[in-house]
Amino acid sequence: MILSIESSCDDSSIAITEIETHKLLYHKKISQEHEHACYGGVVPELASRLHAVALPRILEETKPWFDKLKAVAVTNQPGLGVTLLEGIAMAKTLAVLLEIPLIPVHHLKGHIYSLFIEKPTRFPMLVLLISGGHTMVIRVESFEKMEILATSMDDSVGESFDKTAKMMGLCYPGGPIIEEMARRGDENRFDLPVPLRNSKLIAFSLSGLKNAVRLTVESLGGSEAMSEQDKCDLAASFQKAVKLHLLQKSKKIFKQEPVKDFAIVGGASANLYLRNAYEKLCDEFGKTLHVAPLEYCSDNAAMIGRYALDAYARNAYADDPNSVDLIVTKKQKNNTLL
Ligand code: KG4
Ligand code: ZN
């Protein structure tokens, strides 16, 4: 069995995965969303203090499995340094005490592996990763080979939902709130610009759209002067522009990539409006859409554990846990997800 730990942002999570069967034996996540809600985003120092309380509490419940553990896995990049360190410190201590190897896990690869929780891997796969920290399309050939085909030049998709919510005086995380309000809104009321609409670039950009939302809020007299219906209409118009942007760039990629299997992962992949749009696009291009179950779209230790199974099978671990550390920045060489 492998015990996995995730603490890259505002979710404290631990999972136990069985090596032979890939079964998820235990999974718990304590989210800090409520604690950060009034700040409009994650406050790193507060997040790290909350991890320091939540992680040991969850770990306590996993004690019955300790003597069966073959390895510990932990997210060590990318993410908030001070929160990653909480998980890494715990993972190192466990690995040293139990005398088992430590598997460092790249958080984005974890999101890709959220597709394979309690399932076999399926490669090659074209993956759109839309989270709070990243927006990119990755061609996943194998465990070893993951090539980035497109990224955001500025904000990520999740971040743009969070900032739009904040500008309308709504709470963090903005994604689920905007999606819910958009269901009650008129997506054609505000004509927001679809980013990079006339550009040949295969890249994403969301900061211009964010600015258009800000100007619209101002034109309505500020968030406090906006009615509930104004907010629902703006949420819907914003979400529509994000959808059109993602679809336009994805179409370009679909035209040049023959890979049949396409997936959306990351926190914003829980958005059903976006999922439906991709369902149609995949039909049109003869691709099969894959998504993770809703509970595994946002950060969780089950996906870290699933990736760790494949790493363990390839001996991709550190025998000396002390050699595993937080990786603050990693240069992308040749667009490979390292
Ligand atoms: O993957 P994740 O949990 O954390 C990162 O790795 O960043 O993603 C969190 C992000 C937040 O920005 C949140 O607003 C967004 O995912 N999100 C959504 C939805 N649910 C979560 N965005 C759009 N629609 C949603 N339903
Ligand atoms: Zn994430």
XYZ file of C-alpha atoms and ligand atoms in Angstrom:
365
model
C 0.000 0.000 0.000
C 1.019 3.590 -0.628
C 0.098 6.513 1.601
C -0.169 9.770 -0.359
C -0.302 13.355 0.863
C -1.518 16.496 -0.930
C -1.102 20.025 0.486
C -0.154 22.188 -2.511
C -2.859 24.793 -1.906
C -5.925 24.883 0.356
C -6.852 21.204 0.608
C -5.303 18.887 3.209
C -5.704 15.363 1.920
C -4.361 11.865 2.575
C -5.131 8.614 0.746
C -4.149 4.959 0.986
C -4.010 3.027 -2.289
C -3.456 -0.707 -2.652
C -0.541 -1.506 -4.953
C -1.778 -4.825 -6.388
C -5.409 -3.884 -7.107
C -5.139 -0.056 -7.480
C -8.043 0.121 -5.016
C -8.481 3.307 -3.050
C -8.738 2.023 0.522
C -8.951 5.353 2.297
C -9.335 8.945 1.192
C -9.984 12.064 3.210
C -9.810 15.736 2.390
C -10.278 18.723 4.661
C -10.873 21.809 2.555
C -10.070 25.302 3.805
C -12.444 27.043 1.399
C -14.531 28.592 4.174
C -11.501 29.995 5.969
C -10.270 31.759 2.809
C -13.718 32.736 1.460
C -13.767 36.273 2.823
C -10.269 37.075 1.488
C -11.258 36.376 -2.142
C -8.346 33.936 -2.532
C -5.985 31.650 -0.650
C -3.824 33.312 2.031
C -0.643 31.178 2.061
C 0.347 31.641 5.723
C -3.192 30.898 6.932
C -3.293 27.860 4.627
C -0.046 26.455 5.999
C -1.224 26.849 9.605
C -4.473 25.064 8.764
C -2.561 22.206 7.073
C -0.449 21.860 10.240
C -3.659 21.149 12.163
C -5.610 19.139 9.564
C -2.923 16.790 8.207
C -2.017 15.179 11.569
C -5.717 14.792 12.327
C -6.264 12.855 9.087
C -3.031 10.885 9.477
C -4.238 9.604 12.848
C -7.041 7.722 11.030
C -4.573 5.945 8.729
C -2.524 4.384 11.546
C -4.051 0.877 11.118
C -2.358 0.675 7.685
C 1.105 1.830 8.777
C 2.688 -1.621 8.997
C 1.501 -2.483 5.461
C 2.870 0.620 3.748
C 5.476 0.099 1.023
C 5.981 3.798 0.193
C 4.873 7.320 0.978
C 4.060 9.790 -1.821
C 3.819 13.553 -1.571
C 3.224 16.524 -3.873
C 6.474 18.520 -3.960
C 5.722 20.898 -6.899
C 4.176 23.143 -8.120
C 2.117 24.991 -5.518
C 2.414 27.331 -2.572
C 5.835 26.786 -0.994
C 4.676 27.170 2.598
C 1.812 24.707 2.195
C 3.786 22.144 0.161
C 6.346 22.116 2.985
C 3.704 20.932 5.481
C 2.986 17.814 3.430
C 6.645 17.222 2.592
C 7.709 17.415 6.257
C 5.053 14.892 7.224
C 5.910 12.561 4.329
C 9.628 12.646 5.104
C 9.062 11.894 8.773
C 6.802 8.953 7.950
C 9.179 7.521 5.358
C 12.151 7.779 7.727
C 10.280 6.274 10.681
C 8.770 3.413 8.670
C 11.964 2.932 6.629
C 10.176 3.040 3.281
C 10.884 5.014 0.091
C 9.457 8.455 -0.643
C 7.845 9.268 -4.003
C 7.851 12.961 -5.009
C 4.832 13.792 -7.173
C 4.313 16.644 -9.634
C 0.881 18.069 -8.838
C -0.136 18.497 -12.498
C 0.720 14.887 -13.254
C -1.452 14.034 -10.263
C -4.358 15.857 -11.929
C -3.787 13.844 -15.110
C -3.844 10.645 -13.061
C -7.169 11.668 -11.477
C -8.576 10.091 -14.654
C -7.205 6.692 -13.656
C -8.226 6.386 -9.995
C -9.202 2.711 -9.517
C -8.801 2.283 -13.295
C -6.017 1.256 -15.662
C -4.050 4.031 -17.366
C -5.033 4.955 -20.893
C -2.421 6.517 -23.191
C -1.959 8.382 -25.450
C -4.321 11.070 -24.259
C -4.720 14.739 -25.060
C -5.389 16.560 -21.793
C -6.775 20.035 -21.102
C -5.773 20.964 -17.561
C -7.821 23.824 -16.121
C -7.134 24.546 -12.466
C -6.631 27.507 -10.163
C -2.922 27.685 -10.951
C -2.656 26.401 -14.521
C -4.268 26.244 -17.940
C -2.575 24.047 -20.504
C -3.010 21.347 -23.094
C -0.699 18.379 -22.667
C -0.077 15.465 -25.000
C 0.379 12.553 -22.611
C 2.175 9.753 -24.442
C 3.143 7.734 -21.389
C 4.161 8.012 -17.745
C 7.531 9.324 -18.916
C 6.483 11.514 -21.818
C 4.127 14.445 -21.326
C 4.470 17.331 -23.752
C 2.898 20.759 -23.215
C 1.227 21.961 -26.435
C -0.321 25.204 -25.168
C -0.436 27.261 -21.977
C -2.027 30.422 -20.695
C -0.036 33.581 -21.270
C -1.471 35.122 -18.092
C -4.308 34.042 -15.763
C -5.545 30.478 -15.470
C -9.175 29.483 -16.057
C -9.872 28.817 -12.349
C -8.231 32.088 -11.389
C -10.403 34.004 -13.878
C -13.541 32.512 -12.282
C -12.202 33.438 -8.815
C -11.388 37.002 -9.838
C -14.716 37.499 -11.617
C -16.494 36.371 -8.449
C -14.372 38.692 -6.330
C -15.132 41.675 -8.583
C -18.841 40.996 -8.120
C -18.417 40.851 -4.339
C -18.836 37.081 -4.214
C -16.849 34.541 -2.192
C -13.868 32.285 -2.920
C -13.673 29.863 -4.692
C -15.492 31.640 -7.481
C -15.795 28.693 -9.891
C -18.753 26.848 -8.384
C -20.507 30.137 -7.472
C -20.175 31.582 -10.985
C -21.335 28.306 -12.538
C -24.415 28.219 -10.317
C -25.323 31.899 -10.913
C -24.719 31.505 -14.655
C -27.511 28.899 -14.749
C -29.911 31.660 -13.719
C -28.461 34.278 -16.073
C -28.711 35.459 -19.674
C -25.382 34.672 -21.316
C -26.116 37.060 -24.192
C -26.741 40.171 -22.089
C -23.119 41.377 -21.951
C -20.991 41.201 -25.060
C -17.635 40.279 -23.514
C -14.633 39.810 -25.817
C -13.552 36.269 -26.590
C -9.778 36.330 -25.897
C -7.363 35.970 -28.841
C -10.329 35.487 -31.174
C -8.466 36.746 -34.221
C -5.079 35.377 -33.282
C -3.510 32.325 -34.887
C -1.673 31.648 -31.633
C -2.415 28.341 -29.949
C -2.324 29.735 -26.443
C -4.765 30.882 -23.803
C -5.218 34.304 -22.265
C -7.784 35.366 -19.701
C -6.557 38.696 -18.350
C -8.289 40.761 -21.077
C -11.596 39.095 -20.300
C -11.053 39.788 -16.605
C -10.561 43.449 -17.463
C -13.777 43.474 -19.503
C -15.622 42.049 -16.485
C -14.133 44.804 -14.304
C -15.292 47.510 -16.736
C -18.778 46.001 -16.867
C -19.008 45.924 -13.065
C -17.918 49.584 -12.997
C -20.455 50.536 -15.681
C -23.183 49.056 -13.500
C -22.116 51.218 -10.571
C -19.920 48.685 -8.765
C -20.715 45.285 -7.256
C -22.875 46.710 -4.474
C -25.149 48.480 -6.934
C -25.588 45.340 -9.055
C -28.816 43.371 -8.687
C -28.800 39.588 -8.259
C -29.950 39.328 -11.901
C -27.110 41.612 -13.087
C -24.641 39.279 -11.367
C -26.220 36.151 -12.834
C -26.190 37.694 -16.328
C -22.561 38.770 -16.013
C -21.575 35.340 -14.627
C -23.270 33.675 -17.614
C -21.758 36.075 -20.170
C -18.291 35.592 -18.650
C -18.618 31.798 -18.614
C -19.758 31.832 -22.236
C -16.684 33.854 -23.273
C -14.388 31.417 -21.426
C -16.107 28.509 -23.172
C -15.785 30.076 -26.624
C -12.110 30.832 -25.998
C -11.308 27.308 -24.818
C -13.263 25.732 -27.680
C -11.681 27.932 -30.343
C -8.143 27.047 -29.260
C -9.025 23.387 -28.680
C -10.398 23.138 -32.234
C -7.040 24.278 -33.577
C -5.274 21.658 -31.485
C -7.761 18.933 -32.474
C -7.052 19.674 -36.144
C -3.355 18.998 -35.694
C -3.480 16.194 -33.091
C -4.726 12.785 -34.215
C -4.947 11.381 -30.646
C -8.502 10.032 -30.190
C -8.816 10.269 -26.408
C -9.271 13.742 -24.953
C -9.662 14.631 -21.279
C -10.344 17.675 -19.122
C -8.849 17.657 -15.617
C -8.271 20.107 -12.737
C -10.634 22.017 -10.453
C -12.459 23.854 -13.251
C -13.150 20.559 -15.063
C -15.976 20.125 -12.537
C -17.852 22.808 -14.492
C -20.779 21.050 -16.194
C -21.375 23.852 -18.711
C -17.794 23.450 -19.970
C -18.058 19.654 -19.880
C -21.199 19.764 -22.050
C -19.517 22.066 -24.555
C -16.544 19.670 -24.815
C -18.878 16.701 -25.157
C -20.243 18.328 -28.345
C -16.818 19.347 -29.635
C -15.468 15.820 -29.157
C -18.474 14.388 -31.018
C -17.790 16.765 -33.889
C -14.113 15.737 -34.084
C -14.640 12.016 -33.452
C -12.827 12.130 -30.119
C -13.791 10.436 -26.873
C -14.116 12.730 -23.856
C -12.783 11.568 -20.495
C -13.333 13.342 -17.189
C -12.598 12.415 -13.592
C -15.486 11.900 -11.142
C -16.492 15.317 -9.730
C -14.995 14.550 -6.292
C -11.517 14.088 -7.835
C -11.441 17.209 -10.063
C -10.165 19.562 -7.380
C -7.013 18.839 -5.374
C -6.965 15.489 -3.600
C -4.536 12.829 -2.411
C -6.250 9.993 -4.315
C -4.830 11.287 -7.628
C -1.392 11.664 -6.029
C -1.640 8.053 -4.843
C -2.707 6.840 -8.277
C 0.284 8.511 -9.921
C 2.496 7.060 -7.182
C 1.403 3.522 -8.129
C 2.925 3.964 -11.583
C 6.024 5.665 -10.142
C 6.510 2.825 -7.646
C 6.210 0.205 -10.400
C 9.066 1.992 -12.213
C 11.206 2.422 -9.082
C 10.800 6.183 -9.528
C 11.290 6.940 -5.848
C 13.920 8.165 -3.423
C 15.397 5.555 -1.105
C 16.675 8.396 1.048
C 13.600 10.473 1.969
C 15.828 13.375 2.942
C 16.822 13.824 -0.689
C 13.246 14.822 -1.583
C 12.563 18.514 -1.282
C 10.218 21.246 -2.267
C 10.813 22.316 -5.860
C 10.025 25.997 -6.112
C 10.451 26.586 -9.824
C 11.107 24.139 -12.543
C 12.188 25.249 -15.988
C 10.174 23.555 -18.686
C 12.703 22.027 -21.027
C 11.437 21.392 -24.561
C 7.889 21.813 -23.272
C 8.110 18.569 -21.359
C 6.146 18.370 -18.126
C 9.008 17.482 -15.799
O -7.294 21.973 -9.228
P -7.682 22.895 -8.142
O -8.428 22.318 -6.960
O -6.433 23.644 -7.552
C -5.307 23.971 -8.294
O -4.491 23.075 -8.593
O -5.217 25.177 -8.638
O -8.544 24.052 -8.817
C -9.148 25.059 -8.064
C -9.789 26.025 -9.029
C -10.344 27.285 -8.367
O -9.880 28.393 -9.082
C -11.844 27.116 -8.508
O -12.566 28.335 -8.610
C -11.941 26.316 -9.779
O -10.890 25.391 -9.696
N -13.239 25.619 -9.882
C -14.129 25.871 -10.861
C -15.255 25.066 -10.570
N -15.004 24.353 -9.438
C -13.752 24.706 -9.029
N -14.073 26.682 -11.931
C -15.148 26.716 -12.740
N -16.277 26.010 -12.511
C -16.386 25.180 -11.450
N -17.493 24.470 -11.247
Zn -4.617 21.264 -8.444
